mmCIF file of C-alpha atoms in Angstrom:
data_model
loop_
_atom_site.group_PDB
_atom_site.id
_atom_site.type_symbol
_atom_site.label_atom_id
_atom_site.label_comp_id
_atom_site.label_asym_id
_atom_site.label_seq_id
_atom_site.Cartn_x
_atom_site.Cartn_y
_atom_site.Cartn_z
ATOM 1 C CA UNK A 152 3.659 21.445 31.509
ATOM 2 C CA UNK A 153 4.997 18.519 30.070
ATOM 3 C CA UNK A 154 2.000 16.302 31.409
ATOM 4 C CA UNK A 155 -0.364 18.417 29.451
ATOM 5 C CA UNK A 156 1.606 18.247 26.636
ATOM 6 C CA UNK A 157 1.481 14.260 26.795
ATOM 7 C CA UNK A 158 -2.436 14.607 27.654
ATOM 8 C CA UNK A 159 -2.685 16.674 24.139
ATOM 9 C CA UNK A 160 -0.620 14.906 22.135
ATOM 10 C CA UNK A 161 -1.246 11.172 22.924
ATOM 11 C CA UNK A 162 -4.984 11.408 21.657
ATOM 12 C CA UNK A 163 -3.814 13.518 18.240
ATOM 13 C CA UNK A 164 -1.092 10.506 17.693
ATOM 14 C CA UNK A 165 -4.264 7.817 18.704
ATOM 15 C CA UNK A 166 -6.330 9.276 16.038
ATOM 16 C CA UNK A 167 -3.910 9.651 13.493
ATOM 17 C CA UNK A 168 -2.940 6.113 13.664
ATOM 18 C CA UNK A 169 -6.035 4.747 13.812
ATOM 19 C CA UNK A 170 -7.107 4.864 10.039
ATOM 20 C CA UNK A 171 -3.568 3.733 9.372
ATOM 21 C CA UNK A 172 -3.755 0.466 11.787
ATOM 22 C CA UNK A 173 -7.575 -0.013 10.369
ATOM 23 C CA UNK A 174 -5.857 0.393 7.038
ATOM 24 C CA UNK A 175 -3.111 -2.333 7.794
ATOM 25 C CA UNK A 176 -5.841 -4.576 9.381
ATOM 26 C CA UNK A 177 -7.473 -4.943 6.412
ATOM 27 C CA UNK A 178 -4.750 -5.500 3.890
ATOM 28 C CA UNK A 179 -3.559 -7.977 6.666
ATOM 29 C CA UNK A 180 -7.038 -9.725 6.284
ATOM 30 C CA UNK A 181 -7.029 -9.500 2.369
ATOM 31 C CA UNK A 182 -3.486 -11.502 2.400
ATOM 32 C CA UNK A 183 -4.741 -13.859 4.799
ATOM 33 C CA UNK A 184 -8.073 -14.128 2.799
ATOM 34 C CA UNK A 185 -6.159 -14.678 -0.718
ATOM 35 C CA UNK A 186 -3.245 -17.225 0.766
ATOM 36 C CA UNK A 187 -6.246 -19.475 1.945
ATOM 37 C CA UNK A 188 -7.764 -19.454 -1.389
ATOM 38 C CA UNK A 189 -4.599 -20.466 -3.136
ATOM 39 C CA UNK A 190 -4.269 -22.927 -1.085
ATOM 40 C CA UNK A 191 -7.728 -24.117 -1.108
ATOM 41 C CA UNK A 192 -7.582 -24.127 -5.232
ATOM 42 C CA UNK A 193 -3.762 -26.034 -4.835
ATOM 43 C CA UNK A 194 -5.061 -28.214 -2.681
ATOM 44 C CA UNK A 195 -8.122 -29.120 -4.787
ATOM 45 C CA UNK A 196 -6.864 -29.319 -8.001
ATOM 46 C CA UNK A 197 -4.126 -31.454 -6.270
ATOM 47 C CA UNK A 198 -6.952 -33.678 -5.099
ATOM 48 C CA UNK A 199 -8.420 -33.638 -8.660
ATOM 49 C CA UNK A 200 -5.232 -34.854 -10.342
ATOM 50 C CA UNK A 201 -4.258 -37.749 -7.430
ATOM 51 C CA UNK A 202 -7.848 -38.874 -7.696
ATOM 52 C CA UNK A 203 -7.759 -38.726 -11.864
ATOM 53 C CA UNK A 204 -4.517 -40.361 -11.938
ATOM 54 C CA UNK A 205 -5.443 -43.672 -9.129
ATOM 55 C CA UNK A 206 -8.569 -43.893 -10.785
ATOM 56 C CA UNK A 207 -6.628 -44.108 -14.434
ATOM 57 C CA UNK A 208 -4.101 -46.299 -13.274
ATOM 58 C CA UNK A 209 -7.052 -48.494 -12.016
#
């Protein structure tokens, strides 16, 4: 009795979570996506100002 209710229930709980872990996958990946492009654009414009000021003070 018990087994079949673990048989029934374990795909219902699979498939309900499912979307919700796709869902949290891909807001995961958006994050991880926006972080490296402020980092990238930090990093550059960093870049842009060391390289402006050397070549100024030059």
């Amino acid at each position: 009795m018990i087994i079949m209710i673990f048989i029934v229930f374990v795909p219902v709980v699979f498939f309900l979570l499912l979307p919700l872990l796709l869902f949290i996958i891909t807001i995961v990946i958006i994050i991880i996506i926006t972080i490296a492009i402020i980092i990238s654009t930090t990093s550059s414009s960093q870049l842009a100002s060391s390289s402006s000021s050397s070549s100024s003070s030059s």
